[in-house]
XYZ file of C-alpha atoms in Angstrom:
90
model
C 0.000 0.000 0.000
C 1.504 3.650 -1.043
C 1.868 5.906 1.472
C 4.185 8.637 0.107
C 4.886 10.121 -3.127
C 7.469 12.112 -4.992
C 5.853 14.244 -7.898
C 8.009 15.789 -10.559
C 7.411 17.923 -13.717
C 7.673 21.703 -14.924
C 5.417 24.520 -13.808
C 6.137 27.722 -15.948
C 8.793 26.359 -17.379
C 10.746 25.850 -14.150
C 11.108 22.194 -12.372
C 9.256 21.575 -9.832
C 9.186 18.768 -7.072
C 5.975 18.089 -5.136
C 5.678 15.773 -2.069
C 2.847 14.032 0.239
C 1.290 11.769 2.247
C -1.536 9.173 0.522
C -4.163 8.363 3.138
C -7.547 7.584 3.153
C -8.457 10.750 4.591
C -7.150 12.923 1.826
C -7.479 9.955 -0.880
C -10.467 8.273 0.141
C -12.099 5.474 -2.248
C -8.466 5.258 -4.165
C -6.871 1.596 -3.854
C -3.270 3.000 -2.630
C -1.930 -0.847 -3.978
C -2.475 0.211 -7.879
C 0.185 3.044 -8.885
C -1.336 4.569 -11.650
C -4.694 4.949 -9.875
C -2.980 7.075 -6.761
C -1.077 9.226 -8.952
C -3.781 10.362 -10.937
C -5.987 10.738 -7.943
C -2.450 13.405 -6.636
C -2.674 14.945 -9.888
C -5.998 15.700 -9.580
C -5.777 16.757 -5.692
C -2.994 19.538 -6.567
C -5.100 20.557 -9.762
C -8.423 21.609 -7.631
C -6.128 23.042 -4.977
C -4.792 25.438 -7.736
C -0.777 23.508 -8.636
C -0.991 22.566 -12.057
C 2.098 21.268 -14.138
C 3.584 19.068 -16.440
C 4.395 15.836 -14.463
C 6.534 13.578 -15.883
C 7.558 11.310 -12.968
C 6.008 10.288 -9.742
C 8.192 7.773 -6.693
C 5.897 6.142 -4.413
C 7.200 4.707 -1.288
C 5.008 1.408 0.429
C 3.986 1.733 3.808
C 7.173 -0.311 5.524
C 9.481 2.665 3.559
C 11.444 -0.486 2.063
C 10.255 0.116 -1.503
C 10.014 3.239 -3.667
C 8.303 2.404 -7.660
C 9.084 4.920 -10.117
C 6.825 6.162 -12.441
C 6.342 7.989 -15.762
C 4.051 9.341 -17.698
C 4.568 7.571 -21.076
C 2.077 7.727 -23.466
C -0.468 9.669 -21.985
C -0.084 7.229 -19.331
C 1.563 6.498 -15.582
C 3.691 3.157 -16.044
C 6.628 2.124 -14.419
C 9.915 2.744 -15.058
C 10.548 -0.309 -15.907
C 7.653 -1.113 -18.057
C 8.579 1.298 -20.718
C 9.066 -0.775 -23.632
C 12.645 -0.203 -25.404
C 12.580 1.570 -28.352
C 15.178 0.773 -31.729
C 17.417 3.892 -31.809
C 19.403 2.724 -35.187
């Protein structure tokens, strides 16, 4: 279950690094186990409060703070890192 989360992308132009708690208080009705699901409920949190940006990564850390997952936003999508398929470069 995610508990934390890094949020990263460009406001104006400049970078900009956003951080939080996920609870069910501030997130309620989101399953904090699926990734994509949490981030998107984030991105929508800072959006009514007023933060809008670009994101283009989000970290979220599991409730023992032994695991961070890295996403990105790939194809008009959240997926992890490590699920973005390679691409030939030749």
């Amino acid at each position: 279950m995610y508990v934390y989360y890094i949020l990263r992308g460009t406001q104006n132009k400049q970078a900009i690094e956003l951080d939080g708690e996920v609870n069910d208080e501030q997130f309620p009705n989101v399953d904090r186990t699926e990734g994509p699901e949490v981030i998107n409920e984030v991105v929508k949190k800072l959006a009514n409060e007023g933060t809008k940006g670009e994101w283009t990564e989000c970290d979220l850390t599991n409730e023992y703070y032994d695991r961070d997952d890295t996403y990105v936003y790939f194809n008009k999508k959240w997926i992890r890192r490590s699920d973005i398929p390679l691409t030939n470069t030749r």
